[in-house]
Amino acid sequence: MTAPLQFEDVALPGLGSRITLEVPEHRAVVVTGPEASGVDALPGFALALARPAAGRVLLFGEDVANLSRRDALAFRRQVGYLPAGDGLLHNLSLRDNVALPLRYGSDFTEREIDGRIRIMLTLVKLADAPDLRPADATDEQRRRAALARALAFDPGLVILADPFDGLTTRAAAELLELARGGETETGSRRTVFMTGQSIPQLLEPRVEVRYRLAQGELVRDA
Amino acid sequence: MTAPVAALGQGVARSIALLGALARFSFLTLEAARWLPRAGRRVAFRVLLRQVWFTALQALPLILVLSSILSFLVISQAVRELGRLGATELLGRLMVIAIVRELGPLITALAVAGRSGTAIAAELATNKVMGEINALEGMGIDPLHYHVLPRFGAAILSVLGLIIMFDLVAIVSGLLAATANGMVPARYFDIVLASLALGDVWVTVTKGLLFGIIVGTIPSFQGLRVRGSPTEIPVAASQAAVGSIIAIFICSGLFVFLFA
């Protein structure tokens, strides 16, 4: 079976080196590396928000960078994306931020969206703070809301950029479990691809495949 | 020796490149409008309403003050001076050409460009710097659908609506000025209405549409052009205001040339 996400001989920005990497289905995969290692560019390449100088990235077997703008946007709605920082819209409440992808990209009624949002907010423990604006929320609340937004469509693949920065290990563990979406016989229900400078050591057993990117080399951790 | 010529050439080349980028941005926005998803229309409409609230309704007091003072001053002076010459019937043409057709649209568009154009550019630039635009694209939401099209529509509706309000208030304020200077109200209305032709209304409406397009497009373009540094935000706001004002004056001049 084709892996949901494949990096084929992709050139890292600012470095001469290239990497090849597969994110298998029902697995959590993390690539960590220092700031200038090019690790930050991988989520953007995965979603074709940026194009690598060489190589290609296949998302569900499709080279999204070759799609028209319209098709690429529609394709990305199959994937949950948590950008670095959180990327919440500051003029919307946390609830409206979570609702945005559903309101824009689905034919659900407002009532159905409302129900779905309530479940998502409860799952990420924001049921008591749905009307907060991002500027009034804590870092952890914002990250929780951003994850709820990424999972709003219940995607099969989730891409998380720097998901645990500034979080306690406990909060990070909760978010990782939510991203995994439960367990199946073959592994996590969702495929999870994460990048960042590091992940808390306690979470390592919950991430099946771990890579480290250093000096242009992708090394798989034992 | 050749340095000034080279610098001039570079400036011209930069301006042409900027105009090209603006044209491409406008084309992409119009093209994006064709495939706005059905559910996305509801989202865009909400953003449009919020923008109309800020651009039109919150700006209404400013426009009413500008309109009433300008009209009162011009008509007061005109009634006295034209009365001395025995040419008070020219008051109608003055009101229609100078205020309703020229100054009304021009001042309204300049006020909206200065007030809302800078706000739009600063807001979109901030969104870009904060990573919100990148996040929208990553979620499969086109920023042109979510940010630009609603502001484009709201700017057209707002500028057009405010111009109509400006002109109506200017006519009423002119009535007060004429009456205060001894003119019978019925005579004022006779003169003004006799001078107002359908062509004047069309020119005013067309200007409203065109100025609305300018105020909706240039600030959005400047706002989304920033690369990611917070220091670019005030620059984008300033360039949006300057670009919009220049474009509004050029268009206004072209109208005078075409419809004189």
Short mmCIF file of C-alpha atoms in Angstrom, two decimals:
data_model
loop_
_atom_site.label_atom_id
_atom_site.label_comp_id
_atom_site.label_asym_id
_atom_site.label_seq_id
_atom_site.Cartn_x
_atom_site.Cartn_y
_atom_site.Cartn_z
CA MET A 1 0.00 0.00 0.00
CA THR A 2 1.26 3.50 -0.86
CA ALA A 3 2.43 5.55 2.10
CA PRO A 4 0.20 8.62 2.67
CA LEU A 5 3.23 10.92 2.60
CA GLN A 6 6.48 10.43 0.71
CA PHE A 7 9.46 12.73 0.30
CA GLU A 8 11.47 11.63 -2.73
CA ASP A 9 15.00 12.99 -3.00
CA VAL A 10 13.83 16.37 -1.69
CA ALA A 11 16.45 19.14 -1.52
CA LEU A 12 16.63 20.86 1.85
CA PRO A 13 16.62 24.67 1.65
CA GLY A 14 20.01 26.28 2.12
CA LEU A 15 21.76 22.89 2.21
CA GLY A 16 23.10 20.85 -0.65
CA SER A 17 21.73 17.59 0.72
CA ARG A 18 18.57 15.72 -0.21
CA ILE A 19 16.36 13.43 1.80
CA THR A 20 14.03 10.54 1.04
CA LEU A 21 11.44 9.62 3.62
CA GLU A 22 8.19 7.66 3.81
CA VAL A 23 5.47 8.19 6.38
CA PRO A 24 3.69 4.83 6.59
CA GLU A 25 -0.02 4.55 7.23
CA HIS A 26 -1.18 4.28 10.87
CA ARG A 27 2.17 5.40 12.21
CA ALA A 28 3.36 8.49 14.05
CA VAL A 29 6.57 9.75 12.49
CA VAL A 30 8.69 12.60 13.77
CA VAL A 31 11.64 14.38 12.20
CA THR A 32 13.61 16.49 14.63
CA GLY A 33 16.56 18.73 13.98
CA PRO A 34 18.16 22.04 14.88
CA GLU A 35 16.80 25.32 13.53
CA ALA A 36 18.95 25.58 10.41
CA SER A 37 18.68 21.89 9.53
CA GLY A 38 15.80 22.42 7.09
CA VAL A 39 13.36 20.50 9.29
CA ASP A 40 11.00 23.51 9.43
CA ALA A 41 10.52 23.37 5.67
CA LEU A 42 9.17 19.80 5.59
CA PRO A 43 5.50 20.52 6.53
CA GLY A 44 5.36 23.27 3.89
CA PHE A 45 6.79 20.90 1.28
CA ALA A 46 4.34 18.16 2.33
CA LEU A 47 1.36 20.45 1.66
CA ALA A 48 2.93 22.12 -1.38
CA LEU A 49 2.86 25.48 0.40
CA ALA A 50 6.47 25.71 -0.74
CA ARG A 51 8.25 23.87 -3.47
CA PRO A 52 11.60 22.17 -2.94
CA ALA A 53 14.41 23.14 -5.32
CA ALA A 54 14.67 19.48 -6.30
CA GLY A 55 12.79 16.25 -5.70
CA ARG A 56 9.09 15.78 -5.13
CA VAL A 57 6.60 15.16 -2.35
CA LEU A 58 3.70 12.77 -2.80
CA LEU A 59 0.60 13.22 -0.67
CA PHE A 60 -1.68 10.19 -0.95
CA GLY A 61 0.31 9.33 -4.07
CA GLU A 62 -0.30 12.73 -5.69
CA ASP A 63 2.33 15.39 -6.38
CA VAL A 64 0.28 18.31 -5.04
CA ALA A 65 2.81 20.86 -6.32
CA ASN A 66 1.75 19.93 -9.87
CA LEU A 67 -1.97 20.45 -9.24
CA SER A 68 -3.79 23.66 -10.15
CA ARG A 69 -4.25 26.11 -7.27
CA ARG A 70 -7.91 25.15 -6.97
CA ASP A 71 -7.21 21.40 -6.88
CA ALA A 72 -4.29 21.81 -4.49
CA LEU A 73 -6.51 23.71 -2.04
CA ALA A 74 -9.22 21.03 -2.26
CA PHE A 75 -6.59 18.31 -1.81
CA ARG A 76 -5.21 19.92 1.35
CA ARG A 77 -8.64 19.68 2.99
CA GLN A 78 -8.04 15.92 3.28
CA VAL A 79 -5.14 16.62 5.62
CA GLY A 80 -5.11 18.09 9.12
CA TYR A 81 -2.48 20.78 9.49
CA LEU A 82 -1.18 22.43 12.63
CA PRO A 83 1.30 25.12 11.57
CA ALA A 84 4.17 26.30 13.73
CA GLY A 85 2.97 28.94 16.16
CA ASP A 86 -0.70 27.88 15.75
CA GLY A 87 -1.89 30.06 12.83
CA LEU A 88 -5.20 30.91 14.52
CA LEU A 89 -7.05 33.91 13.09
CA HIS A 90 -6.86 36.60 15.74
CA ASN A 91 -10.16 38.29 14.87
CA LEU A 92 -12.13 35.06 15.50
CA SER A 93 -12.93 33.31 18.77
CA LEU A 94 -11.40 29.87 19.42
CA ARG A 95 -14.78 28.32 18.55
CA ASP A 96 -15.00 30.16 15.23
CA ASN A 97 -11.42 29.25 14.44
CA VAL A 98 -12.22 25.56 14.88
CA ALA A 99 -15.42 25.97 12.86
CA LEU A 100 -13.77 27.80 9.97
CA PRO A 101 -12.61 24.79 7.89
CA LEU A 102 -16.02 23.14 8.32
CA ARG A 103 -17.92 26.30 7.39
CA TYR A 104 -15.73 26.87 4.36
CA GLY A 105 -15.19 23.37 3.08
CA SER A 106 -18.26 21.30 3.94
CA ASP A 107 -21.95 21.28 3.23
CA PHE A 108 -22.86 20.70 6.88
CA THR A 109 -25.63 22.84 8.32
CA GLU A 110 -24.75 25.37 11.02
CA ARG A 111 -26.43 23.06 13.55
CA GLU A 112 -24.29 20.09 12.49
CA ILE A 113 -21.17 22.23 12.59
CA ASP A 114 -22.13 23.47 16.04
CA GLY A 115 -22.48 19.90 17.30
CA ARG A 116 -19.16 18.86 15.82
CA ILE A 117 -17.39 21.91 17.28
CA ARG A 118 -18.79 21.21 20.73
CA ILE A 119 -17.35 17.67 20.59
CA MET A 120 -13.98 18.91 19.34
CA LEU A 121 -13.75 21.60 22.00
CA THR A 122 -14.61 19.08 24.71
CA LEU A 123 -11.97 16.68 23.40
CA VAL A 124 -9.27 19.33 23.55
CA LYS A 125 -10.54 20.59 26.93
CA LEU A 126 -11.66 23.98 25.70
CA ALA A 127 -15.37 23.56 26.35
CA ASP A 128 -15.24 26.28 29.01
CA ALA A 129 -13.33 28.80 26.89
CA PRO A 130 -14.86 28.72 23.40
CA ASP A 131 -15.39 32.47 23.14
CA LEU A 132 -11.86 33.49 23.99
CA ARG A 133 -9.94 35.33 21.31
CA PRO A 134 -6.48 33.88 20.62
CA ALA A 135 -4.89 37.00 22.12
CA ASP A 136 -6.71 36.33 25.42
CA ALA A 137 -5.92 32.60 25.49
CA THR A 138 -2.83 30.90 26.92
CA ASP A 139 -0.23 29.26 24.66
CA GLU A 140 -1.61 25.87 25.61
CA GLN A 141 -5.22 26.85 24.87
CA ARG A 142 -4.19 28.22 21.49
CA ARG A 143 -2.32 25.04 20.61
CA ARG A 144 -5.30 22.96 21.71
CA ALA A 145 -7.63 25.06 19.54
CA ALA A 146 -5.26 24.80 16.58
CA LEU A 147 -5.19 21.01 16.95
CA ALA A 148 -9.00 20.89 17.17
CA ARG A 149 -9.13 22.92 13.96
CA ALA A 150 -6.67 20.53 12.29
CA LEU A 151 -8.82 17.56 13.31
CA ALA A 152 -12.17 19.17 12.48
CA PHE A 153 -12.63 17.05 9.34
CA ASP A 154 -11.35 13.91 11.10
CA PRO A 155 -8.54 13.55 8.55
CA GLY A 156 -6.57 10.35 7.96
CA LEU A 157 -3.27 12.21 7.92
CA VAL A 158 -2.22 14.97 10.31
CA ILE A 159 0.84 17.18 9.81
CA LEU A 160 2.05 18.97 12.92
CA ALA A 161 4.81 21.59 12.87
CA ASP A 162 6.52 22.22 16.21
CA PRO A 163 3.44 20.84 18.03
CA PHE A 164 4.92 20.63 21.51
CA ASP A 165 6.91 23.88 21.76
CA GLY A 166 6.29 25.52 25.12
CA LEU A 167 3.88 22.81 26.35
CA THR A 168 4.19 20.71 29.47
CA THR A 169 4.91 17.03 28.86
CA ARG A 170 1.43 16.18 30.08
CA ALA A 171 -0.25 18.59 27.66
CA ALA A 172 2.03 17.38 24.86
CA ALA A 173 1.08 13.77 25.60
CA GLU A 174 -2.64 14.64 25.50
CA LEU A 175 -2.28 16.41 22.18
CA LEU A 176 -0.30 13.54 20.69
CA GLU A 177 -2.98 11.06 21.71
CA LEU A 178 -5.67 13.27 20.17
CA ALA A 179 -3.68 13.54 16.97
CA ARG A 180 -3.24 9.75 16.86
CA GLY A 181 -7.02 9.45 17.22
CA GLY A 182 -7.02 6.13 19.08
CA GLU A 183 -5.53 2.76 18.25
CA THR A 184 -6.26 0.11 15.64
CA GLU A 185 -4.77 -3.35 15.08
CA THR A 186 -2.15 -1.82 12.80
CA GLY A 187 -1.23 1.21 14.89
CA SER A 188 -2.69 4.66 15.42
CA ARG A 189 -6.02 5.42 13.73
CA ARG A 190 -4.51 8.44 12.00
CA THR A 191 -1.17 8.80 10.33
CA VAL A 192 0.78 11.54 12.09
CA PHE A 193 3.78 13.41 10.70
CA MET A 194 5.51 15.80 13.08
CA THR A 195 8.51 18.06 12.85
CA GLY A 196 10.32 20.10 15.47
CA GLN A 197 13.57 20.68 17.23
CA SER A 198 12.86 17.92 19.73
CA ILE A 199 10.06 15.94 21.35
CA PRO A 200 9.70 15.23 25.06
CA GLN A 201 11.48 11.99 25.95
CA LEU A 202 8.38 10.60 27.63
CA LEU A 203 6.51 10.72 24.33
CA GLU A 204 9.09 8.78 22.35
CA PRO A 205 7.45 5.37 22.97
CA ARG A 206 4.24 6.79 21.40
CA VAL A 207 6.03 7.80 18.20
CA GLU A 208 6.76 4.70 16.16
CA VAL A 209 9.32 6.18 13.76
CA ARG A 210 11.80 8.87 14.78
CA TYR A 211 14.29 10.58 12.53
CA ARG A 212 16.94 13.12 13.31
CA LEU A 213 18.11 15.61 10.71
CA ALA A 214 21.64 16.87 11.27
CA GLN A 215 24.09 18.35 8.79
CA GLY A 216 21.86 17.37 5.91
CA GLU A 217 21.73 13.71 6.94
CA LEU A 218 18.50 11.98 7.91
CA VAL A 219 19.23 9.40 10.57
CA ARG A 220 16.65 7.02 11.96
CA ASP A 221 16.72 6.68 15.73
CA ALA A 222 16.93 3.19 17.11
CA MET B 1 27.36 60.60 -15.16
CA THR B 2 25.09 57.71 -16.08
CA ALA B 3 24.14 56.99 -12.46
CA PRO B 4 21.08 59.31 -12.35
CA VAL B 5 19.78 57.83 -15.61
CA ALA B 6 20.32 54.31 -14.27
CA ALA B 7 18.55 55.19 -11.02
CA LEU B 8 15.64 56.67 -12.97
CA GLY B 9 15.49 53.56 -15.15
CA GLN B 10 15.48 51.30 -12.12
CA GLY B 11 12.66 53.33 -10.56
CA VAL B 12 10.59 53.08 -13.75
CA ALA B 13 11.29 49.34 -14.03
CA ARG B 14 10.24 48.82 -10.40
CA SER B 15 7.02 50.75 -10.99
CA ILE B 16 6.21 48.71 -14.10
CA ALA B 17 6.92 45.46 -12.23
CA LEU B 18 4.66 46.64 -9.40
CA LEU B 19 1.85 47.46 -11.82
CA GLY B 20 2.28 44.03 -13.43
CA ALA B 21 2.09 42.32 -10.05
CA LEU B 22 -1.03 44.35 -9.17
CA ALA B 23 -2.67 43.36 -12.47
CA ARG B 24 -1.82 39.69 -11.84
CA PHE B 25 -3.22 39.92 -8.31
CA SER B 26 -6.47 41.47 -9.61
CA PHE B 27 -6.76 38.79 -12.28
CA LEU B 28 -6.19 35.97 -9.76
CA THR B 29 -8.80 37.51 -7.44
CA LEU B 30 -11.40 37.70 -10.20
CA GLU B 31 -10.57 34.17 -11.30
CA ALA B 32 -10.83 32.90 -7.72
CA ALA B 33 -14.34 34.37 -7.52
CA ARG B 34 -15.46 31.89 -10.21
CA TRP B 35 -14.75 28.84 -8.05
CA LEU B 36 -15.61 30.04 -4.57
CA PRO B 37 -17.21 26.94 -2.96
CA ARG B 38 -20.88 27.18 -2.03
CA ALA B 39 -20.17 26.87 1.69
CA GLY B 40 -17.30 29.33 1.27
CA ARG B 41 -19.74 31.94 -0.01
CA ARG B 42 -21.44 32.04 3.38
CA VAL B 43 -18.10 32.48 5.11
CA ALA B 44 -17.04 35.21 2.68
CA PHE B 45 -20.40 36.95 3.12
CA ARG B 46 -19.86 37.15 6.89
CA VAL B 47 -16.46 38.72 6.34
CA LEU B 48 -18.02 41.13 3.82
CA LEU B 49 -20.65 42.24 6.35
CA ARG B 50 -17.97 42.86 9.00
CA GLN B 51 -15.98 44.90 6.49
CA VAL B 52 -19.03 46.95 5.43
CA TRP B 53 -19.69 47.67 9.10
CA PHE B 54 -16.17 49.04 9.49
CA THR B 55 -15.74 50.70 6.09
CA ALA B 56 -19.19 52.20 5.56
CA LEU B 57 -21.19 52.45 8.76
CA GLN B 58 -18.37 53.47 11.08
CA ALA B 59 -17.14 56.01 8.50
CA LEU B 60 -20.58 57.55 8.01
CA PRO B 61 -20.22 60.31 10.67
CA LEU B 62 -16.92 61.44 9.12
CA ILE B 63 -18.44 61.56 5.63
CA LEU B 64 -21.52 63.44 6.86
CA VAL B 65 -19.39 66.06 8.63
CA LEU B 66 -17.12 66.55 5.60
CA SER B 67 -20.06 66.75 3.23
CA SER B 68 -22.18 69.17 5.22
CA ILE B 69 -19.31 71.58 6.00
CA LEU B 70 -17.93 71.55 2.45
CA SER B 71 -21.33 72.08 0.86
CA PHE B 72 -22.34 74.78 3.36
CA LEU B 73 -19.13 76.75 2.75
CA VAL B 74 -19.23 76.47 -1.06
CA ILE B 75 -22.94 77.27 -1.44
CA SER B 76 -22.83 80.16 1.07
CA GLN B 77 -20.04 81.83 -0.88
CA ALA B 78 -21.62 81.02 -4.23
CA VAL B 79 -25.06 82.40 -3.36
CA ARG B 80 -23.49 85.72 -2.31
CA GLU B 81 -21.09 86.07 -5.22
CA LEU B 82 -23.46 84.81 -7.92
CA GLY B 83 -26.27 86.98 -6.44
CA ARG B 84 -24.07 90.05 -6.90
CA LEU B 85 -23.65 89.12 -10.57
CA GLY B 86 -27.33 88.22 -10.95
CA ALA B 87 -26.43 84.64 -11.96
CA THR B 88 -27.91 82.58 -9.12
CA GLU B 89 -29.25 80.02 -11.63
CA LEU B 90 -25.61 78.87 -12.06
CA LEU B 91 -25.78 77.64 -8.48
CA GLY B 92 -27.38 74.42 -9.73
CA ARG B 93 -24.54 73.59 -12.11
CA LEU B 94 -22.04 74.45 -9.40
CA MET B 95 -23.73 72.10 -6.97
CA VAL B 96 -24.08 69.27 -9.48
CA ILE B 97 -20.69 69.50 -11.22
CA ALA B 98 -18.44 70.65 -8.38
CA ILE B 99 -19.96 68.82 -5.45
CA VAL B 100 -22.21 65.95 -6.56
CA ARG B 101 -20.09 64.81 -9.52
CA GLU B 102 -16.53 65.76 -8.64
CA LEU B 103 -15.83 66.52 -4.99
CA GLY B 104 -18.37 64.08 -3.52
CA PRO B 105 -16.83 60.94 -5.03
CA LEU B 106 -13.27 62.27 -4.71
CA ILE B 107 -13.45 63.26 -1.04
CA THR B 108 -15.38 60.12 -0.10
CA ALA B 109 -12.90 57.84 -1.84
CA LEU B 110 -9.94 59.67 -0.29
CA ALA B 111 -11.50 59.39 3.17
CA VAL B 112 -12.17 55.67 2.73
CA ALA B 113 -8.70 55.04 1.29
CA GLY B 114 -7.10 56.88 4.20
CA ARG B 115 -9.25 55.27 6.85
CA SER B 116 -10.07 51.76 5.64
CA GLY B 117 -7.43 51.23 2.96
CA THR B 118 -4.63 51.55 5.48
CA ALA B 119 -6.54 49.34 7.92
CA ILE B 120 -7.05 46.62 5.29
CA ALA B 121 -3.38 46.68 4.30
CA ALA B 122 -2.20 46.63 7.91
CA GLU B 123 -4.60 43.83 8.84
CA LEU B 124 -3.64 41.58 5.93
CA ALA B 125 0.06 42.30 6.41
CA THR B 126 -0.29 41.37 10.09
CA ASN B 127 -2.13 38.17 9.11
CA LYS B 128 0.73 37.29 6.79
CA VAL B 129 3.41 38.03 9.38
CA MET B 130 1.53 36.05 12.06
CA GLY B 131 1.35 33.00 9.77
CA GLU B 132 -2.45 33.16 9.40
CA ILE B 133 -2.31 33.27 5.60
CA ASN B 134 -0.03 30.24 5.52
CA ALA B 135 -2.36 28.42 7.94
CA LEU B 136 -5.40 29.20 5.75
CA GLU B 137 -3.66 27.82 2.66
CA GLY B 138 -2.59 24.76 4.62
CA MET B 139 -6.22 24.13 5.60
CA GLY B 140 -7.29 24.39 1.96
CA ILE B 141 -8.87 27.82 2.35
CA ASP B 142 -7.93 30.32 -0.34
CA PRO B 143 -6.92 33.65 1.26
CA LEU B 144 -8.28 35.34 -1.86
CA HIS B 145 -11.69 33.87 -1.00
CA TYR B 146 -11.51 34.53 2.71
CA HIS B 147 -9.70 37.87 2.85
CA VAL B 148 -9.61 39.60 -0.52
CA LEU B 149 -12.95 39.00 -2.25
CA PRO B 150 -15.06 40.11 0.76
CA ARG B 151 -12.96 43.26 1.16
CA PHE B 152 -13.18 43.92 -2.55
CA GLY B 153 -17.00 43.64 -2.47
CA ALA B 154 -17.29 45.58 0.77
CA ALA B 155 -15.12 48.42 -0.57
CA ILE B 156 -17.29 48.78 -3.68
CA LEU B 157 -20.55 48.74 -1.68
CA SER B 158 -19.16 51.08 0.96
CA VAL B 159 -17.65 53.69 -1.36
CA LEU B 160 -20.76 53.72 -3.53
CA GLY B 161 -23.10 53.99 -0.53
CA LEU B 162 -21.00 56.69 1.12
CA ILE B 163 -20.85 58.74 -2.09
CA ILE B 164 -24.65 58.66 -2.31
CA MET B 165 -24.89 59.74 1.33
CA PHE B 166 -22.27 62.45 0.77
CA ASP B 167 -24.20 63.88 -2.18
CA LEU B 168 -27.60 63.76 -0.46
CA VAL B 169 -26.27 65.49 2.64
CA ALA B 170 -24.42 68.02 0.47
CA ILE B 171 -27.68 68.95 -1.28
CA VAL B 172 -29.50 69.34 2.05
CA SER B 173 -26.62 71.31 3.54
CA GLY B 174 -26.56 73.48 0.41
CA LEU B 175 -30.25 74.18 0.99
CA LEU B 176 -29.50 75.39 4.53
CA ALA B 177 -26.67 77.58 3.21
CA ALA B 178 -28.82 79.03 0.42
CA THR B 179 -31.72 79.70 2.79
CA ALA B 180 -29.38 81.32 5.32
CA ASN B 181 -28.22 83.65 2.55
CA GLY B 182 -31.73 84.70 1.56
CA MET B 183 -32.69 82.23 -1.15
CA VAL B 184 -36.18 80.69 -1.11
CA PRO B 185 -35.94 76.87 -0.62
CA ALA B 186 -38.25 76.15 -3.58
CA ARG B 187 -36.01 78.23 -5.87
CA TYR B 188 -32.91 76.31 -4.64
CA PHE B 189 -34.51 72.95 -5.39
CA ASP B 190 -35.72 74.16 -8.80
CA ILE B 191 -32.22 75.26 -9.76
CA VAL B 192 -30.46 72.15 -8.46
CA LEU B 193 -32.93 69.63 -9.89
CA ALA B 194 -33.00 71.41 -13.25
CA SER B 195 -29.22 71.11 -13.42
CA LEU B 196 -29.09 67.44 -12.46
CA ALA B 197 -29.03 65.21 -15.55
CA LEU B 198 -29.12 61.43 -15.75
CA GLY B 199 -25.56 61.54 -17.11
CA ASP B 200 -24.36 63.15 -13.88
CA VAL B 201 -25.88 60.32 -11.87
CA TRP B 202 -24.19 57.72 -14.11
CA VAL B 203 -20.82 59.43 -13.85
CA THR B 204 -21.14 59.54 -10.06
CA VAL B 205 -22.15 55.87 -9.81
CA THR B 206 -19.39 54.77 -12.20
CA LYS B 207 -16.85 56.71 -10.18
CA GLY B 208 -18.15 55.07 -7.01
CA LEU B 209 -17.66 51.61 -8.54
CA LEU B 210 -14.20 52.41 -9.85
CA PHE B 211 -12.99 54.08 -6.66
CA GLY B 212 -14.40 51.13 -4.68
CA ILE B 213 -12.39 48.73 -6.85
CA ILE B 214 -9.26 50.80 -6.20
CA VAL B 215 -9.80 50.90 -2.43
CA GLY B 216 -10.58 47.16 -2.37
CA THR B 217 -7.67 46.05 -4.52
CA ILE B 218 -4.58 48.14 -3.82
CA PRO B 219 -4.60 47.81 0.01
CA SER B 220 -5.23 44.03 -0.21
CA PHE B 221 -2.40 43.71 -2.70
CA GLN B 222 0.00 45.73 -0.56
CA GLY B 223 -1.03 43.87 2.59
CA LEU B 224 -0.43 40.42 1.12
CA ARG B 225 2.83 41.49 -0.54
CA VAL B 226 4.80 41.54 2.71
CA ARG B 227 7.24 38.69 3.17
CA GLY B 228 7.11 38.13 6.91
CA SER B 229 8.85 40.90 8.82
CA PRO B 230 6.78 43.04 11.25
CA THR B 231 8.63 46.15 10.03
CA GLU B 232 6.92 45.71 6.66
CA ILE B 233 3.45 46.28 8.15
CA PRO B 234 3.55 50.10 8.45
CA VAL B 235 5.28 50.29 5.07
CA ALA B 236 2.47 48.26 3.48
CA ALA B 237 -0.17 50.51 5.11
CA SER B 238 1.58 53.63 3.91
CA GLN B 239 2.08 52.31 0.38
CA ALA B 240 -1.58 51.26 0.26
CA ALA B 241 -2.72 54.78 1.15
CA VAL B 242 -0.34 56.49 -1.27
CA GLY B 243 -1.09 54.05 -4.11
CA SER B 244 -4.86 54.33 -3.62
CA ILE B 245 -4.77 58.14 -3.46
CA ILE B 246 -2.69 58.41 -6.63
CA ALA B 247 -4.95 55.95 -8.45
CA ILE B 248 -8.07 57.82 -7.30
CA PHE B 249 -6.71 61.18 -8.53
CA ILE B 250 -5.63 59.70 -11.87
CA CYS B 251 -9.08 58.14 -12.37
CA SER B 252 -10.78 61.36 -11.36
CA GLY B 253 -8.67 63.25 -13.89
CA LEU B 254 -9.51 60.73 -16.61
CA PHE B 255 -13.21 61.16 -15.88
CA VAL B 256 -12.94 64.93 -16.29
CA PHE B 257 -11.09 64.38 -19.55
CA LEU B 258 -13.59 61.81 -20.85
CA PHE B 259 -16.84 63.44 -19.70
CA ALA B 260 -16.01 67.14 -19.89
#
